[in-house]
PDB file of C-alpha atoms in Angstrom:
ATOM      1  CA  ASP U   1     -30.836  10.806  25.631  1.00  0.00           C
ATOM      2  CA  LEU U   2     -32.639  12.579  22.830  1.00  0.00           C
ATOM      3  CA  PHE U   3     -33.205   9.266  21.123  1.00  0.00           C
ATOM      4  CA  ILE U   4     -32.566   5.638  21.924  1.00  0.00           C
ATOM      5  CA  PHE U   5     -31.433   2.882  19.535  1.00  0.00           C
ATOM      6  CA  PRO U   6     -32.658  -0.512  20.781  1.00  0.00           C
ATOM      7  CA  LYS U   7     -31.342  -2.980  18.194  1.00  0.00           C
ATOM      8  CA  ASP U   8     -33.632  -2.446  15.205  1.00  0.00           C
ATOM      9  CA  TYR U   9     -35.777   0.592  15.945  1.00  0.00           C
ATOM     10  CA  ILE U  10     -35.456   4.220  16.981  1.00  0.00           C
ATOM     11  CA  ILE U  11     -37.372   6.076  19.704  1.00  0.00           C
ATOM     12  CA  PHE U  12     -37.169   9.757  20.608  1.00  0.00           C
ATOM     13  CA  ASN U  13     -37.430  10.775  24.262  1.00  0.00           C
ATOM     14  CA  GLU U  14     -40.127  13.331  23.506  1.00  0.00           C
ATOM     15  CA  THR U  15     -40.010  15.304  26.761  1.00  0.00           C
ATOM     16  CA  MET U  16     -36.243  15.757  26.674  1.00  0.00           C
ATOM     17  CA  PHE U  17     -36.283  16.429  22.952  1.00  0.00           C
ATOM     18  CA  ARG U  18     -38.836  19.239  23.255  1.00  0.00           C
ATOM     19  CA  PHE U  19     -36.781  20.833  26.042  1.00  0.00           C
ATOM     20  CA  VAL U  20     -33.512  20.764  24.101  1.00  0.00           C
ATOM     21  CA  LEU U  21     -35.190  21.848  20.863  1.00  0.00           C
ATOM     22  CA  GLY U  22     -36.760  24.868  22.563  1.00  0.00           C
ATOM     23  CA  ARG U  23     -33.479  25.885  24.156  1.00  0.00           C
ATOM     24  CA  TYR U  24     -30.852  25.105  21.530  1.00  0.00           C
ATOM     25  CA  GLY U  25     -32.459  24.295  18.170  1.00  0.00           C
ATOM     26  CA  LEU U  26     -31.573  21.252  16.107  1.00  0.00           C
ATOM     27  CA  ASN U  27     -28.905  20.303  13.575  1.00  0.00           C
ATOM     28  CA  ILE U  28     -28.564  16.718  12.354  1.00  0.00           C
ATOM     29  CA  VAL U  29     -25.091  15.617  11.252  1.00  0.00           C
ATOM     30  CA  ALA U  30     -24.760  12.382   9.260  1.00  0.00           C
ATOM     31  CA  LYS U  31     -21.902  10.360   7.791  1.00  0.00           C
ATOM     32  CA  ILE U  32     -23.453   7.959   5.303  1.00  0.00           C
ATOM     33  CA  THR U  33     -20.726   5.352   4.859  1.00  0.00           C
ATOM     34  CA  ASP U  34     -23.078   2.657   3.480  1.00  0.00           C
ATOM     35  CA  PHE U  35     -26.754   1.802   2.907  1.00  0.00           C
ATOM     36  CA  ASP U  36     -27.160   0.655   6.532  1.00  0.00           C
ATOM     37  CA  GLU U  37     -26.163   4.091   7.791  1.00  0.00           C
ATOM     38  CA  PHE U  38     -28.485   5.715   5.272  1.00  0.00           C
ATOM     39  CA  GLY U  39     -31.351   3.549   6.512  1.00  0.00           C
ATOM     40  CA  ARG U  40     -30.518   4.561  10.072  1.00  0.00           C
ATOM     41  CA  LEU U  41     -30.718   8.240   9.105  1.00  0.00           C
ATOM     42  CA  ILE U  42     -34.079   7.730   7.381  1.00  0.00           C
ATOM     43  CA  CYS U  43     -35.447   6.024  10.515  1.00  0.00           C
ATOM     44  CA  VAL U  44     -34.268   8.972  12.626  1.00  0.00           C
ATOM     45  CA  LEU U  45     -35.991  11.410  10.261  1.00  0.00           C
ATOM     46  CA  ASP U  46     -39.172   9.343  10.278  1.00  0.00           C
ATOM     47  CA  ALA U  47     -39.220   9.176  14.090  1.00  0.00           C
ATOM     48  CA  LEU U  48     -38.642  12.914  14.179  1.00  0.00           C
ATOM     49  CA  ASN U  49     -41.536  13.552  11.809  1.00  0.00           C
ATOM     50  CA  ARG U  50     -43.849  11.416  13.953  1.00  0.00           C
ATOM     51  CA  LEU U  51     -43.322  13.568  17.052  1.00  0.00           C
ATOM     52  CA  GLY U  52     -45.994  15.851  15.628  1.00  0.00           C
ATOM     53  CA  ILE U  53     -44.230  19.072  16.621  1.00  0.00           C
ATOM     54  CA  LYS U  54     -45.698  21.954  14.638  1.00  0.00           C
ATOM     55  CA  ASN U  55     -43.285  24.251  12.812  1.00  0.00           C
ATOM     56  CA  LEU U  56     -40.348  21.969  13.633  1.00  0.00           C
ATOM     57  CA  THR U  57     -37.228  23.313  11.906  1.00  0.00           C
ATOM     58  CA  TYR U  58     -33.823  21.717  11.621  1.00  0.00           C
ATOM     59  CA  GLU U  59     -30.862  21.566   9.259  1.00  0.00           C
ATOM     60  CA  LEU U  60     -29.362  18.346   7.907  1.00  0.00           C
ATOM     61  CA  MET U  61     -25.599  18.219   7.342  1.00  0.00           C
ATOM     62  CA  ILE U  62     -24.324  15.233   5.357  1.00  0.00           C
ATOM     63  CA  CYS U  63     -20.547  15.014   5.698  1.00  0.00           C
ATOM     64  CA  TYR U  64     -20.244  12.084   3.328  1.00  0.00           C
ATOM     65  CA  ILE U  65     -22.622  10.074   1.160  1.00  0.00           C
ATOM     66  CA  PRO U  66     -21.486   7.448  -1.399  1.00  0.00           C
ATOM     67  CA  THR U  67     -22.399   8.981  -4.758  1.00  0.00           C
ATOM     68  CA  ARG U  68     -19.879   7.464  -7.161  1.00  0.00           C
ATOM     69  CA  GLN U  69     -22.748   6.333  -9.424  1.00  0.00           C
ATOM     70  CA  ASP U  70     -23.817   9.906 -10.164  1.00  0.00           C
ATOM     71  CA  ARG U  71     -25.320   9.604 -13.647  1.00  0.00           C
ATOM     72  CA  GLU U  72     -27.607   7.344 -15.643  1.00  0.00           C
ATOM     73  CA  GLN U  73     -26.002   4.333 -17.333  1.00  0.00           C
ATOM     74  CA  PRO U  74     -27.772   1.297 -18.830  1.00  0.00           C
ATOM     75  CA  GLY U  75     -27.736  -1.601 -16.381  1.00  0.00           C
ATOM     76  CA  PHE U  76     -26.328   0.454 -13.471  1.00  0.00           C
ATOM     77  CA  ALA U  77     -28.281   1.523 -10.393  1.00  0.00           C
ATOM     78  CA  PHE U  78     -28.503   5.315 -10.254  1.00  0.00           C
ATOM     79  CA  THR U  79     -27.646   5.371  -6.548  1.00  0.00           C
ATOM     80  CA  THR U  80     -27.313   9.131  -6.192  1.00  0.00           C
ATOM     81  CA  GLU U  81     -30.859   9.616  -7.466  1.00  0.00           C
ATOM     82  CA  ILE U  82     -32.103   6.890  -5.111  1.00  0.00           C
ATOM     83  CA  TYR U  83     -30.605   8.732  -2.129  1.00  0.00           C
ATOM     84  CA  ALA U  84     -32.049  12.046  -3.309  1.00  0.00           C
ATOM     85  CA  LYS U  85     -35.571  10.669  -3.835  1.00  0.00           C
ATOM     86  CA  ILE U  86     -35.684   9.024  -0.394  1.00  0.00           C
ATOM     87  CA  LEU U  87     -34.342  12.142   1.341  1.00  0.00           C
ATOM     88  CA  LYS U  88     -36.984  14.212  -0.418  1.00  0.00           C
ATOM     89  CA  GLU U  89     -39.675  11.885   0.966  1.00  0.00           C
ATOM     90  CA  PHE U  90     -38.516  11.793   4.600  1.00  0.00           C
ATOM     91  CA  SER U  91     -36.477  14.925   5.279  1.00  0.00           C
ATOM     92  CA  LYS U  92     -38.275  18.079   6.408  1.00  0.00           C
ATOM     93  CA  ALA U  93     -35.003  19.961   6.865  1.00  0.00           C
ATOM     94  CA  LYS U  94     -34.977  23.701   6.368  1.00  0.00           C
ATOM     95  CA  ARG U  95     -31.710  23.250   4.499  1.00  0.00           C
ATOM     96  CA  HIS U  96     -29.539  20.328   3.399  1.00  0.00           C
ATOM     97  CA  HIS U  97     -25.768  20.774   3.488  1.00  0.00           C
ATOM     98  CA  PHE U  98     -23.522  18.441   1.485  1.00  0.00           C
ATOM     99  CA  TYR U  99     -19.736  18.399   1.892  1.00  0.00           C
ATOM    100  CA  LEU U 100     -17.975  18.226  -1.495  1.00  0.00           C
ATOM    101  CA  PRO U 101     -20.322  15.744  -3.226  1.00  0.00           C
ATOM    102  CA  HIS U 102     -18.795  13.653  -5.989  1.00  0.00           C
ATOM    103  CA  GLY U 103     -19.027  14.513  -9.683  1.00  0.00           C
ATOM    104  CA  LYS U 104     -22.513  15.182 -11.047  1.00  0.00           C
ATOM    105  CA  SER U 105     -24.259  14.300  -7.767  1.00  0.00           C
ATOM    106  CA  LYS U 106     -24.516  17.992  -6.903  1.00  0.00           C
ATOM    107  CA  ASP U 107     -26.918  18.493  -9.806  1.00  0.00           C
ATOM    108  CA  VAL U 108     -29.003  15.485  -8.752  1.00  0.00           C
ATOM    109  CA  PHE U 109     -29.373  16.669  -5.152  1.00  0.00           C
ATOM    110  CA  GLN U 110     -30.179  20.188  -6.319  1.00  0.00           C
ATOM    111  CA  THR U 111     -32.986  18.806  -8.520  1.00  0.00           C
ATOM    112  CA  TYR U 112     -34.699  16.844  -5.747  1.00  0.00           C
ATOM    113  CA  LEU U 113     -33.663  19.009  -2.773  1.00  0.00           C
ATOM    114  CA  PRO U 114     -33.597  22.601  -4.058  1.00  0.00           C
ATOM    115  CA  ASN U 115     -32.880  23.927  -0.549  1.00  0.00           C
ATOM    116  CA  SER U 116     -29.387  22.382  -0.649  1.00  0.00           C
ATOM    117  CA  THR U 117     -26.019  24.034  -0.157  1.00  0.00           C
ATOM    118  CA  PHE U 118     -22.677  22.514  -1.152  1.00  0.00           C
ATOM    119  CA  LEU U 119     -19.373  23.086   0.647  1.00  0.00           C
ATOM    120  CA  ASP U 120     -16.388  23.008  -1.696  1.00  0.00           C
ATOM    121  CA  GLY U 121     -13.624  22.071   0.762  1.00  0.00           C
ATOM    122  CA  THR U 122     -11.434  25.064  -0.097  1.00  0.00           C
ATOM    123  CA  SER U 123     -10.384  25.679   3.529  1.00  0.00           C
ATOM    124  CA  PHE U 124      -9.146  22.098   3.852  1.00  0.00           C
ATOM    125  CA  PHE U 125      -7.184  22.193   0.588  1.00  0.00           C
ATOM    126  CA  LEU U 126      -5.613  25.532   1.460  1.00  0.00           C
ATOM    127  CA  GLU U 127      -4.429  24.186   4.807  1.00  0.00           C
ATOM    128  CA  ALA U 128      -2.953  21.117   3.105  1.00  0.00           C
ATOM    129  CA  VAL U 129      -1.138  23.379   0.628  1.00  0.00           C
ATOM    130  CA  ASP U 130       0.223  25.541   3.442  1.00  0.00           C
ATOM    131  CA  LEU U 131       1.443  22.483   5.355  1.00  0.00           C
ATOM    132  CA  PHE U 132       3.077  20.677   2.422  1.00  0.00           C
ATOM    133  CA  LYS U 133       4.400  23.774   0.630  1.00  0.00           C
ATOM    134  CA  PRO U 134       4.467  22.303  -2.902  1.00  0.00           C
ATOM    135  CA  ASP U 135       6.062  23.843  -5.964  1.00  0.00           C
ATOM    136  CA  ALA U 136       2.770  23.122  -7.708  1.00  0.00           C
ATOM    137  CA  ILE U 137      -0.492  21.300  -7.118  1.00  0.00           C
ATOM    138  CA  ILE U 138      -1.750  18.444  -9.296  1.00  0.00           C
ATOM    139  CA  ILE U 139      -5.365  18.370 -10.491  1.00  0.00           C
ATOM    140  CA  PRO U 140      -5.960  14.732 -11.536  1.00  0.00           C
ATOM    141  CA  ASP U 141      -8.994  15.151 -13.832  1.00  0.00           C
ATOM    142  CA  ASP U 142     -11.578  17.566 -15.205  1.00  0.00           C
ATOM    143  CA  GLY U 143     -13.972  16.844 -12.325  1.00  0.00           C
ATOM    144  CA  ALA U 144     -11.389  17.999  -9.785  1.00  0.00           C
ATOM    145  CA  LYS U 145     -10.658  21.050 -11.925  1.00  0.00           C
ATOM    146  CA  GLU U 146     -14.259  22.210 -11.617  1.00  0.00           C
ATOM    147  CA  ALA U 147     -14.928  21.169  -8.013  1.00  0.00           C
ATOM    148  CA  ILE U 148     -11.557  21.978  -6.414  1.00  0.00           C
ATOM    149  CA  LEU U 149      -9.300  24.127  -8.580  1.00  0.00           C
ATOM    150  CA  SER U 150     -11.822  26.798  -9.578  1.00  0.00           C
ATOM    151  CA  PRO U 151     -12.791  27.715  -5.964  1.00  0.00           C
ATOM    152  CA  LEU U 152      -9.125  27.483  -4.912  1.00  0.00           C
ATOM    153  CA  LEU U 153      -7.989  29.975  -7.551  1.00  0.00           C
ATOM    154  CA  ILE U 154     -10.433  32.557  -6.231  1.00  0.00           C
ATOM    155  CA  GLN U 155      -8.435  32.696  -2.979  1.00  0.00           C
ATOM    156  CA  ARG U 156      -4.999  31.814  -4.399  1.00  0.00           C
ATOM    157  CA  PRO U 157      -5.054  33.145  -7.985  1.00  0.00           C
ATOM    158  CA  TYR U 158      -1.292  32.747  -8.450  1.00  0.00           C
ATOM    159  CA  ILE U 159      -0.946  29.149  -7.270  1.00  0.00           C
ATOM    160  CA  ASN U 160       0.970  26.943  -9.714  1.00  0.00           C
ATOM    161  CA  TYR U 161      -0.934  23.896 -10.919  1.00  0.00           C
ATOM    162  CA  VAL U 162      -0.504  20.995 -13.307  1.00  0.00           C
ATOM    163  CA  ARG U 163      -3.484  19.327 -14.958  1.00  0.00           C
ATOM    164  CA  CYS U 164      -3.973  15.665 -15.755  1.00  0.00           C
ATOM    165  CA  THR U 165      -6.509  13.804 -17.809  1.00  0.00           C
ATOM    166  CA  LYS U 166      -7.613  10.206 -17.437  1.00  0.00           C
ATOM    167  CA  ILE U 167     -10.161   7.842 -18.914  1.00  0.00           C
ATOM    168  CA  ARG U 168     -11.952   5.259 -16.750  1.00  0.00           C
ATOM    169  CA  ASP U 169     -13.698   2.214 -18.222  1.00  0.00           C
ATOM    170  CA  SER U 170     -17.168   2.384 -16.629  1.00  0.00           C
ATOM    171  CA  LYS U 171     -17.557  -1.404 -16.768  1.00  0.00           C
ATOM    172  CA  THR U 172     -14.188  -2.508 -15.378  1.00  0.00           C
ATOM    173  CA  GLY U 173     -13.229   0.593 -13.404  1.00  0.00           C
ATOM    174  CA  LYS U 174      -9.723   0.480 -14.894  1.00  0.00           C
ATOM    175  CA  LEU U 175      -7.941   3.694 -15.821  1.00  0.00           C
ATOM    176  CA  SER U 176      -5.834   4.527 -18.809  1.00  0.00           C
ATOM    177  CA  ALA U 177      -2.366   5.905 -18.088  1.00  0.00           C
ATOM    178  CA  PRO U 178      -2.775   9.516 -16.885  1.00  0.00           C
ATOM    179  CA  ASN U 179      -1.793  12.262 -19.294  1.00  0.00           C
ATOM    180  CA  ILE U 180       0.164  14.920 -17.380  1.00  0.00           C
ATOM    181  CA  ILE U 181      -0.114  18.379 -18.921  1.00  0.00           C
ATOM    182  CA  GLY U 182       2.840  20.436 -17.715  1.00  0.00           C
ATOM    183  CA  ASP U 183       6.442  20.197 -16.486  1.00  0.00           C
ATOM    184  CA  VAL U 184       6.892  18.283 -13.202  1.00  0.00           C
ATOM    185  CA  LYS U 185      10.628  17.534 -13.325  1.00  0.00           C
ATOM    186  CA  ASN U 186      12.462  18.215 -10.032  1.00  0.00           C
ATOM    187  CA  LYS U 187       9.272  19.528  -8.409  1.00  0.00           C
ATOM    188  CA  ARG U 188       7.586  18.902  -5.065  1.00  0.00           C
ATOM    189  CA  LEU U 189       3.927  18.243  -5.923  1.00  0.00           C
ATOM    190  CA  LEU U 190       0.658  17.937  -4.000  1.00  0.00           C
ATOM    191  CA  ILE U 191      -2.248  16.037  -5.595  1.00  0.00           C
ATOM    192  CA  LEU U 192      -5.718  17.370  -4.698  1.00  0.00           C
ATOM    193  CA  ASP U 193      -8.921  15.356  -5.137  1.00  0.00           C
ATOM    194  CA  ASP U 194     -12.319  14.870  -3.566  1.00  0.00           C
ATOM    195  CA  ILE U 195     -12.102  11.196  -2.580  1.00  0.00           C
ATOM    196  CA  CYS U 196      -9.694   8.295  -2.123  1.00  0.00           C
ATOM    197  CA  ASP U 197     -11.279   4.848  -1.919  1.00  0.00           C
ATOM    198  CA  GLY U 198      -8.819   2.076  -2.735  1.00  0.00           C
ATOM    199  CA  GLY U 199      -6.136   4.496  -3.903  1.00  0.00           C
ATOM    200  CA  GLY U 200      -5.341   2.874  -7.256  1.00  0.00           C
ATOM    201  CA  THR U 201      -5.829   6.122  -9.182  1.00  0.00           C
ATOM    202  CA  PHE U 202      -3.254   7.916  -7.038  1.00  0.00           C
ATOM    203  CA  LEU U 203      -0.732   5.072  -7.095  1.00  0.00           C
ATOM    204  CA  GLN U 204      -0.882   5.069 -10.891  1.00  0.00           C
ATOM    205  CA  LEU U 205      -0.551   8.842 -11.040  1.00  0.00           C
ATOM    206  CA  ALA U 206       2.349   8.805  -8.562  1.00  0.00           C
ATOM    207  CA  ASP U 207       4.233   6.271 -10.683  1.00  0.00           C
ATOM    208  CA  GLU U 208       3.728   8.387 -13.806  1.00  0.00           C
ATOM    209  CA  LEU U 209       4.877  11.546 -12.015  1.00  0.00           C
ATOM    210  CA  GLY U 210       7.968   9.670 -10.818  1.00  0.00           C
ATOM    211  CA  ILE U 211       8.787   8.639 -14.374  1.00  0.00           C
ATOM    212  CA  LYS U 212       8.547  12.299 -15.407  1.00  0.00           C
ATOM    213  CA  GLY U 213      10.992  13.371 -12.708  1.00  0.00           C
ATOM    214  CA  ALA U 214       8.910  14.658  -9.778  1.00  0.00           C
ATOM    215  CA  THR U 215      11.048  14.646  -6.628  1.00  0.00           C
ATOM    216  CA  GLN U 216       8.466  14.423  -3.809  1.00  0.00           C
ATOM    217  CA  LEU U 217       4.699  13.880  -3.683  1.00  0.00           C
ATOM    218  CA  GLY U 218       1.889  14.649  -1.272  1.00  0.00           C
ATOM    219  CA  LEU U 219      -1.789  13.737  -1.422  1.00  0.00           C
ATOM    220  CA  ALA U 220      -4.779  15.710  -0.087  1.00  0.00           C
ATOM    221  CA  VAL U 221      -8.215  14.085  -0.356  1.00  0.00           C
ATOM    222  CA  TYR U 222     -11.333  15.477   1.274  1.00  0.00           C
ATOM    223  CA  HIS U 223     -13.076  12.120   1.776  1.00  0.00           C
ATOM    224  CA  GLY U 224     -10.466   9.611   2.930  1.00  0.00           C
ATOM    225  CA  ILE U 225     -11.941   6.099   2.791  1.00  0.00           C
ATOM    226  CA  PHE U 226      -8.664   4.215   2.220  1.00  0.00           C
ATOM    227  CA  SER U 227     -10.447   0.879   1.868  1.00  0.00           C
ATOM    228  CA  LYS U 228      -7.196  -0.911   0.986  1.00  0.00           C
ATOM    229  CA  GLY U 229      -5.113   0.646   3.722  1.00  0.00           C
ATOM    230  CA  TYR U 230      -2.135   2.985   3.545  1.00  0.00           C
ATOM    231  CA  ARG U 231       0.929   0.808   3.056  1.00  0.00           C
ATOM    232  CA  GLU U 232       1.247   1.285  -0.714  1.00  0.00           C
ATOM    233  CA  LEU U 233       0.243   4.950  -0.546  1.00  0.00           C
ATOM    234  CA  ASN U 234       2.921   5.591   2.065  1.00  0.00           C
ATOM    235  CA  LYS U 235       5.547   4.199  -0.299  1.00  0.00           C
ATOM    236  CA  ARG U 236       4.756   6.890  -2.880  1.00  0.00           C
ATOM    237  CA  PHE U 237       3.654   9.884  -0.813  1.00  0.00           C
ATOM    238  CA  ALA U 238       5.660  11.837   1.736  1.00  0.00           C
ATOM    239  CA  ASN U 239       2.450  13.124   3.373  1.00  0.00           C
ATOM    240  CA  ILE U 240      -1.276  12.367   3.092  1.00  0.00           C
ATOM    241  CA  TYR U 241      -3.970  14.793   4.253  1.00  0.00           C
ATOM    242  CA  THR U 242      -7.673  14.115   4.739  1.00  0.00           C
ATOM    243  CA  THR U 243     -10.680  15.260   6.785  1.00  0.00           C
ATOM    244  CA  ASN U 244     -12.857  13.422   9.291  1.00  0.00           C
ATOM    245  CA  SER U 245     -15.787  13.200   6.860  1.00  0.00           C
ATOM    246  CA  PHE U 246     -15.591   9.396   6.705  1.00  0.00           C
ATOM    247  CA  HIS U 247     -13.527   8.192   9.675  1.00  0.00           C
ATOM    248  CA  GLU U 248     -13.922   9.477  13.205  1.00  0.00           C
ATOM    249  CA  GLU U 249     -10.474  10.387  14.477  1.00  0.00           C
ATOM    250  CA  PRO U 250     -10.151   7.927  17.421  1.00  0.00           C
ATOM    251  CA  ASP U 251     -11.262   4.932  15.340  1.00  0.00           C
ATOM    252  CA  PHE U 252      -9.167   6.179  12.435  1.00  0.00           C
ATOM    253  CA  CYS U 253      -6.000   6.316  14.516  1.00  0.00           C
ATOM    254  CA  ILE U 254      -6.528   2.833  15.940  1.00  0.00           C
ATOM    255  CA  GLU U 255      -7.491   1.284  12.611  1.00  0.00           C
ATOM    256  CA  VAL U 256      -4.529   2.432  10.567  1.00  0.00           C
ATOM    257  CA  ALA U 257      -1.893   1.871  13.267  1.00  0.00           C
ATOM    258  CA  ASP U 258       1.697   1.907  11.971  1.00  0.00           C
ATOM    259  CA  ASP U 259       0.702   2.302   8.330  1.00  0.00           C
ATOM    260  CA  SER U 260      -0.714   5.771   9.005  1.00  0.00           C
ATOM    261  CA  ARG U 261       2.460   7.499  10.178  1.00  0.00           C
ATOM    262  CA  LYS U 262       2.296   9.925   7.234  1.00  0.00           C
ATOM    263  CA  VAL U 263      -1.473  10.566   7.400  1.00  0.00           C
ATOM    264  CA  THR U 264      -2.617  13.910   8.821  1.00  0.00           C
ATOM    265  CA  MET U 265      -6.323  14.320   9.619  1.00  0.00           C
ATOM    266  CA  LEU U 266      -7.523  17.921   9.439  1.00  0.00           C
ATOM    267  CA  ASN U 267     -10.833  18.245  11.288  1.00  0.00           C
ATOM    268  CA  TRP U 268     -12.984  20.524   9.169  1.00  0.00           C
ATOM    269  CA  LEU U 269     -16.414  18.983   9.861  1.00  0.00           C
TER     270      LEU U 269
END
């Protein structure tokens, strides 16, 4: 093994590591699902740094990192900045790759890690569109418009889309009723967004679209956490698409069992 994980510490097998590094090079792929996983990554980077290999180069690919708190607010931990500061201290990566980071977190990572690149998820969303074949796509808020719609229109400039606006109370997390800007009556619609955690936002939006006459709904989210399961989502959506940025496919399939019959995982990472 290149490195061993005995309970609470990390050791690199130096001889094997040097052999593989010389022959193949090194990329580190991380899925940061919580602070424990982030700590594990930092320990790996620290162990790597302590090998003392001169001119060691590697690239760090972060498929998912929880960055919902992506701006300064009084009384709230600025978690995205915390992640960025710690990565700056421990990571010696030639380049950092982030997969569709949430909201303003892109700006934070760019400030502390200027050698960062950001993947926009366009290939995933295009495949979901091609599979579902909607009459129009739904962009649920201004953040999704910038992060998802703008890159999508470069490749599909004539795609029909409907915008929505919403207001979230930063203290309670509750949303106002979504304002749908456009005609959705008798249409098959696919909602596109970067992340689904509990799914409340999409359930609320689905109910509003139903009231306005939409006939069938699909949901495509790049980071599929689904912390409250799929049962309620499956009642509203004919199909759900996500990537393997958060769940590994075998565990994902076992975990969701019968409730996941409409969930399609597209492996883009």
